[in-house]
Short mmCIF file of C-alpha atoms and ligand atoms in Angstrom, two decimals:
data_model
loop_
_atom_site.label_atom_id
_atom_site.label_comp_id
_atom_site.label_asym_id
_atom_site.label_seq_id
_atom_site.Cartn_x
_atom_site.Cartn_y
_atom_site.Cartn_z
CA UNK A 11 49.96 328.05 84.29
CA UNK A 12 53.48 327.43 83.19
CA UNK A 13 55.24 323.97 82.74
CA UNK A 14 58.53 322.43 82.11
CA UNK A 15 57.62 319.61 79.29
CA UNK A 16 53.69 319.83 78.18
CA UNK A 17 52.84 316.91 76.40
CA UNK A 18 49.89 317.11 73.40
CA UNK A 19 47.37 313.53 72.65
CA UNK A 20 47.10 311.93 76.01
CA UNK A 21 47.12 308.29 74.46
CA UNK A 22 49.28 306.05 74.58
CA UNK A 23 52.72 308.20 73.72
CA UNK A 24 51.45 310.75 75.74
CA UNK A 25 50.75 308.87 78.44
CA UNK A 26 54.33 306.76 78.33
CA UNK A 27 56.39 309.71 77.27
CA UNK A 28 54.23 311.82 80.17
CA UNK A 29 55.60 309.67 82.55
CA UNK A 30 58.55 308.84 82.26
CA UNK A 31 59.45 312.81 82.06
CA UNK A 32 57.58 312.72 85.50
CA UNK A 33 59.82 310.13 87.18
CA UNK A 34 61.98 312.91 87.16
CA UNK A 35 62.39 315.69 88.56
CA UNK A 36 60.75 318.56 85.86
CA UNK A 37 56.75 319.15 86.38
CA UNK A 38 54.83 317.73 83.19
CA UNK A 39 51.08 318.98 81.99
CA UNK A 40 49.23 316.43 79.36
CA UNK A 41 46.71 317.66 76.69
CA UNK A 42 44.18 315.86 75.36
CA UNK A 43 41.11 317.18 73.60
CA UNK A 44 38.63 314.26 73.85
CA UNK A 45 37.30 314.39 77.26
CA UNK A 46 38.12 310.78 77.67
CA UNK A 47 41.84 308.64 77.91
CA UNK A 48 41.60 306.39 74.58
CA UNK A 49 38.48 306.95 73.03
CA UNK A 50 37.12 306.67 69.99
CA UNK A 51 39.77 303.60 69.66
CA UNK A 52 41.78 303.30 66.43
CA UNK A 53 43.30 299.86 67.85
CA UNK A 54 43.29 295.73 67.46
CA UNK A 55 44.82 295.60 71.02
CA UNK A 56 47.97 293.35 68.99
CA UNK A 57 50.87 293.85 71.00
CA UNK A 58 53.93 291.06 71.33
CA UNK A 59 55.66 290.86 74.91
CA UNK A 60 58.22 293.24 74.49
CA UNK A 61 55.72 296.21 74.98
CA UNK A 62 55.73 295.40 78.84
CA UNK A 63 59.55 293.86 78.79
CA UNK A 64 60.56 297.84 77.62
CA UNK A 65 58.38 299.10 80.41
CA UNK A 66 59.44 297.30 82.61
CA UNK A 67 55.71 296.40 83.61
CA UNK A 68 54.03 293.30 85.02
CA UNK A 69 51.25 292.92 81.52
CA UNK A 70 48.37 293.97 84.18
CA UNK A 71 45.46 290.69 84.44
CA UNK A 72 42.65 292.75 83.40
CA UNK A 73 43.51 293.80 80.41
CA UNK A 74 44.47 290.74 78.93
CA UNK A 75 41.67 289.63 76.41
CA UNK A 76 44.14 286.57 74.88
CA UNK A 77 47.36 285.08 75.37
CA UNK A 78 48.39 284.97 71.80
CA UNK A 79 50.58 281.45 70.31
CA UNK A 80 50.15 281.73 67.01
CA UNK A 81 48.76 283.03 64.03
CA UNK A 82 47.42 281.20 60.75
CA UNK A 83 48.31 283.25 57.54
CA UNK A 84 45.14 282.72 54.60
CA UNK A 85 46.10 283.05 51.20
CA UNK A 86 44.08 284.51 49.02
CA UNK A 87 43.13 280.55 47.22
CA UNK A 88 42.47 279.87 50.46
CA UNK A 89 45.14 277.68 51.60
CA UNK A 90 46.81 278.00 55.02
CA UNK A 91 49.29 277.66 57.25
CA UNK A 92 49.90 277.84 60.78
CA UNK A 93 53.38 279.15 62.75
CA UNK A 94 53.51 279.19 66.08
CA UNK A 95 57.16 281.27 66.38
CA UNK A 96 57.77 282.59 69.74
CA UNK A 97 57.68 286.13 68.44
CA UNK A 98 54.26 286.07 67.06
CA UNK A 99 53.20 285.53 70.69
CA UNK A 100 51.90 288.01 72.85
CA UNK A 101 47.93 289.84 73.65
CA UNK A 102 45.33 291.06 72.98
CA UNK A 103 44.85 294.16 75.00
CA UNK A 104 41.85 295.80 76.03
CA UNK A 105 43.43 299.47 74.25
CA UNK A 106 41.17 301.68 75.40
CA UNK A 107 42.08 300.70 78.82
CA UNK A 108 45.75 300.76 78.96
CA UNK A 109 46.15 304.09 77.47
CA UNK A 110 43.42 304.67 80.58
CA UNK A 111 45.96 302.45 82.85
CA UNK A 112 48.68 304.27 81.62
CA UNK A 113 47.66 307.44 81.80
CA UNK A 114 46.46 306.97 85.31
CA UNK A 115 50.67 305.77 86.21
CA UNK A 116 51.29 309.10 85.04
CA UNK A 117 49.36 310.65 87.12
CA UNK A 118 50.53 309.23 89.75
CA UNK A 119 53.65 309.64 88.69
CA UNK A 120 53.20 313.13 88.61
CA UNK A 121 52.17 314.70 84.99
CA UNK A 122 49.25 316.95 85.25
CA UNK A 123 46.31 316.05 82.09
CA UNK A 124 44.28 318.89 81.07
CA UNK A 125 40.35 317.07 78.96
CA UNK A 126 38.95 318.18 76.10
CA UNK A 127 41.44 320.53 75.34
CA UNK A 128 42.66 321.46 71.57
CA UNK A 129 45.97 322.51 71.45
CA UNK A 130 46.16 324.82 68.43
CA UNK A 131 49.30 326.61 68.10
CA UNK A 132 52.82 325.97 69.20
CA UNK A 133 54.16 329.78 70.37
CA UNK A 134 57.68 329.70 68.91
CA UNK A 135 60.47 332.95 69.66
CA UNK A 136 63.18 333.64 67.42
CA UNK A 137 62.78 329.91 66.19
CA UNK A 138 62.77 327.71 70.09
CA UNK A 139 59.17 326.51 70.78
CA UNK A 140 58.30 328.06 74.28
CA UNK A 141 54.86 326.62 74.54
CA UNK A 142 51.49 325.91 73.06
CA UNK A 143 48.37 327.77 72.91
CA UNK A 144 45.37 325.72 73.25
CA UNK A 145 41.32 325.94 73.50
CA UNK A 146 39.57 324.75 76.59
CA UNK A 147 36.79 325.47 78.38
CA UNK A 148 35.83 328.19 76.31
CA UNK A 149 38.85 330.35 75.89
CA UNK A 150 42.28 329.84 74.64
CA UNK A 151 44.55 330.16 77.16
CA UNK A 152 48.89 330.27 76.27
CA UNK A 153 50.81 327.68 78.30
CA UNK A 154 54.72 328.11 78.10
CA UNK A 155 56.51 325.15 78.44
CA UNK A 156 59.81 324.27 78.16
CA UNK A 157 59.50 321.66 75.44
CA UNK A 158 56.70 319.81 73.82
CA UNK A 159 56.79 316.77 73.19
CA UNK A 160 53.76 316.04 70.07
CA UNK A 161 51.46 313.14 70.63
CA UNK A 162 49.20 313.98 69.09
CA UNK A 163 48.28 310.61 66.68
CA UNK A 164 48.35 310.76 63.04
CA UNK A 165 47.26 313.71 62.41
CA UNK A 166 49.36 315.81 64.13
CA UNK A 167 49.28 319.07 64.12
CA UNK A 168 52.42 319.57 66.39
CA UNK A 169 54.61 317.69 63.84
CA UNK A 170 53.05 320.78 61.00
CA UNK A 171 53.17 323.70 63.15
CA UNK A 172 56.61 322.72 63.72
CA UNK A 173 57.65 322.32 60.17
CA UNK A 174 58.66 318.66 60.29
CA UNK A 175 56.07 317.44 58.55
CA UNK A 176 53.85 318.24 55.78
CA UNK A 177 50.61 315.99 56.13
CA UNK A 178 50.88 311.71 55.00
CA UNK A 179 51.19 310.79 51.50
CA UNK A 180 47.71 309.24 51.09
CA UNK A 181 49.45 306.27 49.25
CA UNK A 182 51.47 305.59 53.53
CA UNK A 183 48.29 306.24 55.05
CA UNK A 184 46.21 302.69 55.25
CA UNK A 185 42.30 302.73 56.13
CA UNK A 186 41.60 301.24 58.74
CA UNK A 187 37.83 299.62 59.34
CA UNK A 188 37.52 297.14 62.78
CA UNK A 189 34.11 295.55 64.49
CA UNK A 190 34.57 294.57 67.12
CA UNK A 191 32.25 291.23 66.78
CA UNK A 192 31.39 288.31 69.53
CA UNK A 193 29.87 285.01 68.71
CA UNK A 194 32.51 283.98 66.87
CA UNK A 195 33.54 280.59 65.91
CA UNK A 196 37.81 281.57 66.30
CA UNK A 197 40.25 280.39 68.23
CA UNK A 198 41.32 281.79 71.22
CA UNK A 199 45.27 282.14 71.57
CA UNK A 200 45.52 282.13 67.61
CA UNK A 201 45.25 285.38 65.77
CA UNK A 202 44.14 284.75 61.60
CA UNK A 203 45.26 287.10 58.88
CA UNK A 204 43.48 286.78 55.03
CA UNK A 205 44.99 288.22 51.69
CA UNK A 206 44.08 288.88 48.71
CA UNK A 207 43.00 292.16 46.58
CA UNK A 208 38.78 291.50 46.93
CA UNK A 209 39.27 291.29 50.10
CA UNK A 210 41.62 293.92 51.58
CA UNK A 211 43.00 295.48 48.14
CA UNK A 212 46.32 296.76 49.56
CA UNK A 213 46.89 295.67 53.00
CA UNK A 214 44.54 292.60 54.97
CA UNK A 215 42.48 291.48 57.34
CA UNK A 216 42.28 290.31 60.70
CA UNK A 217 40.43 288.26 63.59
CA UNK A 218 42.07 289.31 66.88
CA UNK A 219 40.18 287.28 69.11
CA UNK A 220 39.39 288.66 72.93
CA UNK A 221 38.21 285.54 73.78
CA UNK A 222 36.35 282.53 74.11
CA UNK A 223 34.01 283.97 71.08
CA UNK A 224 35.11 287.90 70.98
CA UNK A 225 37.38 289.64 68.70
CA UNK A 226 38.56 292.64 66.39
CA UNK A 227 37.75 291.62 63.06
CA UNK A 228 39.09 294.51 61.08
CA UNK A 229 40.74 295.50 57.71
CA UNK A 230 43.88 298.09 56.11
CA UNK A 231 43.06 299.20 52.91
CA UNK A 232 45.50 301.67 49.61
CA UNK A 233 44.71 301.72 46.30
CA UNK A 234 40.77 300.14 46.90
CA UNK A 235 37.92 301.23 44.67
CA UNK A 236 35.22 301.39 48.23
CA UNK A 237 36.37 302.06 51.61
CA UNK A 238 37.29 299.94 54.20
CA UNK A 239 33.76 299.56 55.74
CA UNK A 240 32.89 298.81 52.35
CA UNK A 241 35.50 295.95 52.11
CA UNK A 242 34.80 295.43 56.01
CA UNK A 243 30.76 294.11 55.00
CA UNK A 244 31.42 292.34 53.01
CA UNK A 245 33.67 289.88 54.61
CA UNK A 246 32.55 289.59 57.73
CA UNK A 247 29.44 288.74 55.86
CA UNK A 248 30.41 285.14 56.11
CA UNK A 249 30.37 285.16 59.96
CA UNK A 250 28.28 283.97 62.04
CA UNK A 251 29.00 286.72 64.61
CA UNK A 252 26.66 290.46 66.41
CA UNK A 253 28.78 293.26 65.73
CA UNK A 254 29.38 294.97 69.55
CA UNK A 255 31.77 298.04 68.43
CA UNK A 256 33.48 299.83 65.30
CA UNK A 257 36.25 301.74 64.73
CA UNK A 258 37.96 303.21 62.05
CA UNK A 259 41.54 304.99 61.84
CA UNK A 260 44.98 305.63 59.82
CA UNK A 261 48.08 303.59 60.17
CA UNK A 262 50.79 305.25 59.24
CA UNK A 263 53.39 302.58 56.92
CA UNK A 264 55.42 304.86 55.15
CA UNK A 265 58.35 304.47 57.67
CA UNK A 266 59.83 307.44 60.44
CA UNK A 267 59.40 311.15 59.33
CA UNK A 268 63.05 312.26 58.73
CA UNK A 269 62.71 314.83 61.68
CA UNK A 270 61.86 313.82 65.11
CA UNK A 271 63.29 316.87 66.91
CA UNK A 272 63.84 320.47 66.41
CA UNK A 273 64.67 323.11 69.14
CA UNK A 274 62.44 322.85 71.98
CA UNK A 275 60.05 319.63 70.12
CA UNK A 276 60.37 315.61 70.38
CA UNK A 277 57.64 314.03 67.57
CA UNK A 278 56.80 310.55 69.10
CA UNK A 279 54.58 307.42 68.09
CA UNK A 280 52.26 308.14 65.10
CA UNK A 281 52.85 311.27 64.64
CA UNK A 282 56.70 310.86 63.84
CA UNK A 283 55.49 307.54 62.58
CA UNK A 284 56.93 304.89 64.70
CA UNK A 285 54.80 301.97 62.52
CA UNK A 286 55.83 299.24 61.73
CA UNK A 287 55.65 299.90 57.14
CA UNK A 288 54.31 295.61 57.75
CA UNK A 289 52.22 295.39 60.27
CA UNK A 290 50.70 298.51 61.05
CA UNK A 291 51.34 297.92 65.16
CA UNK A 292 52.62 300.69 66.93
CA UNK A 293 52.08 300.08 70.40
CA UNK A 294 55.76 298.24 70.78
CA UNK A 295 57.53 301.23 69.16
CA UNK A 296 55.48 304.10 71.00
CA UNK A 297 56.73 301.95 74.19
CA UNK A 298 60.78 302.74 72.67
CA UNK A 299 60.34 306.02 71.87
CA UNK A 300 57.61 307.60 74.55
CA UNK A 301 59.77 306.62 76.68
CA UNK A 302 62.69 308.08 75.55
CA UNK A 303 61.07 311.16 73.95
CA UNK A 304 60.14 311.70 77.99
CA UNK A 305 63.10 311.00 79.61
CA UNK A 306 65.24 312.85 76.76
CA UNK A 307 62.61 315.53 77.07
CA UNK A 308 62.71 315.96 81.40
CA UNK A 309 67.15 315.48 81.03
CA UNK A 310 67.62 318.20 78.41
CA UNK A 311 65.20 320.69 81.43
CA UNK A 312 67.48 319.93 83.90
CA UNK A 313 70.69 320.43 82.30
CA UNK A 314 69.37 323.67 81.24
CA UNK A 315 69.82 322.35 77.47
CA UNK A 316 66.84 322.93 74.61
CA UNK A 317 68.65 322.94 72.00
CA UNK A 318 67.45 321.30 69.00
CA UNK A 319 71.71 319.39 69.02
CA UNK A 320 71.36 318.17 72.35
CA UNK A 321 67.22 316.84 71.67
CA UNK A 322 69.00 315.16 68.27
CA UNK A 323 70.41 312.60 70.96
CA UNK A 324 66.56 311.06 71.15
CA UNK A 325 67.11 310.53 67.40
CA UNK A 326 70.07 309.62 68.03
CA UNK A 327 68.71 306.87 70.29
CA UNK A 328 65.75 305.90 68.51
CA UNK A 329 67.26 305.12 65.89
CA UNK A 330 69.91 302.80 67.29
CA UNK A 331 66.45 300.77 69.49
CA UNK A 332 64.60 300.54 66.27
CA UNK A 333 66.03 302.30 63.08
CA UNK A 334 67.04 299.49 61.76
CA UNK A 335 64.03 297.57 61.86
CA UNK A 336 61.78 300.13 60.57
CA UNK A 337 64.76 300.32 57.56
CA UNK A 338 63.97 296.45 57.35
CA UNK A 339 60.44 296.48 57.92
CA UNK A 340 59.95 298.99 55.21
CA UNK A 341 61.32 297.40 52.08
CA UNK A 342 59.66 294.20 53.27
CA UNK A 343 56.32 296.17 51.95
CA UNK A 344 57.62 297.26 49.11
CA UNK A 345 57.59 293.47 48.04
CA UNK A 346 54.39 292.98 49.20
CA UNK A 347 52.55 295.77 47.25
CA UNK A 348 53.68 294.43 43.99
CA UNK A 349 52.83 291.62 44.78
CA UNK A 350 49.68 290.42 43.31
CA UNK A 351 47.56 287.03 44.75
CA UNK A 352 49.11 284.67 42.54
CA UNK A 353 52.42 285.57 43.81
CA UNK A 354 51.13 286.11 47.79
CA UNK A 355 49.54 282.09 46.75
CA UNK A 356 52.94 280.43 45.89
CA UNK A 357 54.66 282.48 49.10
CA UNK A 358 52.41 280.73 51.22
CA UNK A 359 52.57 277.98 49.54
CA UNK A 360 56.06 278.13 50.04
CA UNK A 361 55.89 278.64 53.89
CA UNK A 362 53.62 275.72 53.50
CA UNK A 363 55.76 273.08 51.34
CA UNK A 364 59.13 274.31 51.99
CA UNK A 365 59.03 273.41 48.78
CA UNK A 366 61.62 276.04 46.19
CA UNK A 367 58.87 274.86 43.29
CA UNK A 368 55.87 277.07 44.47
CA UNK A 369 57.80 280.23 44.12
CA UNK A 370 58.13 279.78 40.58
CA UNK A 371 56.63 283.05 39.52
CA UNK A 372 58.62 284.71 37.47
CA UNK A 373 58.47 288.44 39.58
CA UNK A 374 59.33 286.02 42.80
CA UNK A 375 61.86 285.31 41.86
CA UNK A 376 63.33 288.62 40.20
CA UNK A 377 62.00 290.16 44.03
CA UNK A 378 64.14 287.26 45.74
CA UNK A 379 67.49 288.48 43.83
CA UNK A 380 66.99 291.76 44.99
CA UNK A 381 66.15 290.31 48.77
CA UNK A 382 67.99 287.33 49.13
CA UNK A 383 67.79 287.32 52.65
CA UNK A 384 63.84 287.02 52.63
CA UNK A 385 62.89 284.13 51.96
CA UNK A 386 64.75 282.72 55.06
CA UNK A 387 63.98 285.92 57.02
CA UNK A 388 60.03 284.61 57.20
CA UNK A 389 61.34 281.47 57.31
CA UNK A 390 61.89 282.33 60.66
CA UNK A 391 59.78 284.02 61.45
CA UNK A 392 57.11 282.56 60.68
CA UNK B 22 34.35 317.53 48.48
CA UNK B 23 30.97 317.16 50.24
CA UNK B 24 31.52 315.85 53.43
CA UNK B 25 28.82 314.23 54.86
CA UNK B 26 29.25 314.99 59.00
CA UNK B 27 27.52 312.55 60.05
CA UNK B 28 28.82 309.46 58.47
CA UNK B 29 32.09 310.28 60.14
CA UNK B 30 34.27 308.25 63.21
CA UNK B 31 36.00 311.41 64.55
CA UNK B 32 39.41 309.57 63.30
CA UNK B 33 41.70 311.79 61.92
CA UNK B 34 43.27 310.34 58.82
CA UNK B 35 41.98 312.84 56.88
CA UNK B 36 42.96 315.34 58.75
CA UNK B 37 46.36 313.91 57.58
CA UNK B 38 46.04 313.95 55.05
CA UNK B 39 45.10 317.12 54.00
CA UNK B 40 47.75 319.03 52.18
CA UNK B 41 46.58 322.24 53.27
CA UNK B 42 45.67 321.77 56.46
CA UNK B 43 42.26 322.53 56.59
CA UNK B 44 40.41 319.55 57.66
CA UNK B 45 40.36 320.08 61.87
CA UNK B 46 38.72 317.42 64.07
CA UNK B 47 37.61 318.35 67.32
CA UNK B 48 36.49 315.37 69.64
CA UNK B 49 33.06 314.06 68.09
CA UNK B 50 32.99 316.83 65.39
CA UNK B 51 34.82 317.90 62.25
CA UNK B 52 35.51 321.33 60.46
CA UNK B 53 35.91 321.61 56.17
CA UNK B 54 37.26 325.01 56.58
CA UNK B 55 37.50 326.89 53.29
CA UNK B 56 40.10 326.94 50.28
CA UNK B 57 39.90 323.22 49.86
CA UNK B 58 41.48 322.97 45.91
CA UNK B 59 40.41 319.64 45.78
CA UNK B 60 43.26 317.15 45.48
CA UNK B 61 40.50 314.17 46.63
CA UNK B 62 42.88 313.09 49.75
CA UNK B 63 40.08 312.62 51.77
CA UNK B 64 37.83 310.99 49.51
CA UNK B 65 40.84 307.86 49.04
CA UNK B 66 41.73 307.70 53.50
CA UNK B 67 38.16 307.88 54.87
CA UNK B 68 37.54 304.49 56.27
CA UNK B 69 33.68 304.89 56.19
CA UNK B 70 33.09 306.67 52.58
CA UNK B 71 32.64 310.56 54.76
CA UNK B 72 33.45 312.15 51.61
CA UNK B 73 32.55 312.53 48.34
CA UNK B 74 33.74 313.94 45.10
CA UNK B 75 31.40 316.90 44.55
CA UNK B 76 29.44 316.69 41.09
CA UNK B 77 31.30 319.17 38.36
CA UNK B 78 29.49 322.08 39.43
CA UNK B 79 29.46 322.08 42.12
CA UNK B 80 33.28 322.15 43.57
C1 FAD C 419 42.11 299.78 63.19
C2 FAD C 419 43.67 299.58 63.83
C3 FAD C 419 44.25 299.03 64.29
C4 FAD C 419 45.31 298.49 64.81
N1 FAD C 419 46.26 297.70 65.47
C5 FAD C 419 47.28 297.67 66.34
C6 FAD C 419 47.28 296.86 66.74
O1 FAD C 419 47.08 295.95 67.37
N2 FAD C 419 48.62 296.83 68.31
C7 FAD C 419 49.60 297.11 67.59
O2 FAD C 419 50.04 298.09 67.67
N3 FAD C 419 48.99 298.86 67.17
C8 FAD C 419 48.21 299.03 65.86
N4 FAD C 419 47.85 300.43 65.42
C9 FAD C 419 48.88 300.90 65.94
C10 FAD C 419 48.12 301.70 66.50
O3 FAD C 419 46.66 302.36 66.81
C11 FAD C 419 48.97 303.29 65.99
O4 FAD C 419 50.38 303.11 66.59
C12 FAD C 419 49.21 303.92 68.28
O5 FAD C 419 47.81 304.56 68.80
C13 FAD C 419 49.57 305.18 68.04
O6 FAD C 419 49.17 306.28 69.92
P1 FAD C 419 49.71 307.30 69.26
O7 FAD C 419 49.26 307.78 70.74
O8 FAD C 419 51.23 307.63 69.18
O9 FAD C 419 48.53 307.95 68.84
P2 FAD C 419 46.86 308.15 68.87
O10 FAD C 419 46.42 306.59 69.53
O11 FAD C 419 46.09 308.24 68.17
O12 FAD C 419 47.02 309.95 70.16
C14 FAD C 419 47.17 310.85 70.00
C15 FAD C 419 46.31 311.48 70.67
O13 FAD C 419 46.19 312.58 70.13
C16 FAD C 419 44.53 313.48 70.97
N5 FAD C 419 44.96 315.07 69.50
C17 FAD C 419 45.20 315.02 68.85
N6 FAD C 419 45.46 316.19 68.54
C18 FAD C 419 45.41 316.66 69.41
C19 FAD C 419 45.46 318.62 69.92
N7 FAD C 419 45.88 318.80 68.79
N8 FAD C 419 45.31 318.77 70.98
C20 FAD C 419 45.22 317.67 72.52
N9 FAD C 419 45.44 316.50 72.07
C21 FAD C 419 44.85 315.96 70.49
C22 FAD C 419 44.20 313.46 70.20
O14 FAD C 419 42.61 313.41 70.72
C23 FAD C 419 44.61 311.20 71.05
O15 FAD C 419 44.02 310.83 71.58
C24 FAD C 419 46.19 300.65 65.11
C25 FAD C 419 45.51 300.93 64.62
C26 FAD C 419 44.59 301.38 63.61
C27 FAD C 419 44.42 302.63 62.80
S1 SF4 C 420 39.06 310.21 58.35
FE1 SF4 C 420 36.49 309.94 57.35
S2 SF4 C 420 36.28 308.97 59.67
FE2 SF4 C 420 38.16 310.09 60.16
S3 SF4 C 420 38.62 311.91 60.88
FE3 SF4 C 420 38.30 312.32 58.70
S4 SF4 C 420 35.87 312.27 58.02
FE4 SF4 C 420 35.91 311.42 60.10
S1 SF4 C 421 40.16 317.65 48.84
FE1 SF4 C 421 42.44 317.69 49.47
S2 SF4 C 421 42.91 320.17 49.69
FE2 SF4 C 421 40.24 319.04 49.69
S3 SF4 C 421 39.86 318.89 52.58
FE3 SF4 C 421 40.20 316.66 50.98
S4 SF4 C 421 42.27 317.23 51.50
FE4 SF4 C 421 42.05 319.15 52.03
#
């Protein structure tokens, strides 16, 4: 068993990377440690329309639970702000079906898929990664490959084994819990977000509709005195719906890793920190970065140049496409991190009234001086 | 640090914050290898509270 490209991780990033590698004349293996693609789910399924545009795919109707027209932001004091900005418009997808559909597309393009197979180590010769060591069906297998793509998510072992990362600082990870619920009284076209220290310290609550009365109700927390599930149980105690699924996960919101390539290795998706630091959304960035990773890995094989300097074009390319947005988002995250409930109340009041007097709390003015464009930007996005 | 396997939801968040890389998640099984330095990162991050602080005499 020998491959040109081995992709570690078989969900959204792995399936997109392997699909784009297999579109060229190279042989590709995708390795997933679970026995099924896409479970356990760690996602609320929200994507903007750009996701399918990037992948040049028509949104498959069977994956779409609802089409989103806007969002309501709920301030800690209960004030609401409704926005129908086109940037928010998109879909709530059935994430496990999306991951599987992308894996099927990748397999149809030629990718071999190995399930219930855990990558335990990299084969490294003279500093160059030359394959992976996998535990599969009770055996340890050596699988040589010219390039390894780490699409192994937030817990990425490939990033650690390649010396590109040594684990996340807990401050840079948001701890999330989510129930899928039915019997809810919701608007199927509107996302809802709730802010407030008592509801979701260091994060927010989301309600992402999946149809008439069904939704993903979840939250992310940082620096909470209790675990995410505690806050979620508290939040849903006032809802009428019934729980039909539980999902949990950690989202890396500290920005991309300093380096996302090395000799014979590329990192993509959550493994590379390709997640928006404000929203925690990663799928649209996966579409951009993982397709680039697959394409550039295949080109490196075809051009017989697997050096770190050749592979650096991957990082240059993804930075060109999403780098500025990620950096801007990191700044905004730092700004939101400093806001207390009173300031969030003022901000949502401002969005509703357009009245700068509602921004009179001192720290907001201080922050506004630091980021003078923020409020204009918020006005434009929301 | 005490790990209660029956609370785990298999998300890998703990593995991603363990500075020693001693938490291994394989399918629906999680293993905490030897060498914990009691940094508590896993306790802070777990969405389901599966990691808890050990009492002093248990560390
Ligand atoms: C609760 C929650 C809600 C979210 N909601 C949204 C949302 O609405 N919209 C959005 O865009 N993003 C959302 N995100 C973020 C989004 O889910 C991630 O950015 C995205 O899943 C990253 O995909 P990935 O393929 O890079 O990693 P993952 O989905 O984590 O996949 C990694 C895969 O690698 C496998 N793997 C790991 N290690 C190994 C190994 N050693 N060997 C073999 N296989 C391995 C894992 O089993 C897994 O299948 C949410 C995250 C959470 C936790
Ligand atoms: S963070 Fe908690 S739920 Fe997630 S894998 Fe670790 S112990 Fe399990
Ligand atoms: S306490 Fe720290 S070192 Fe010990 S298992 Fe948890 S994260 Fe790892």
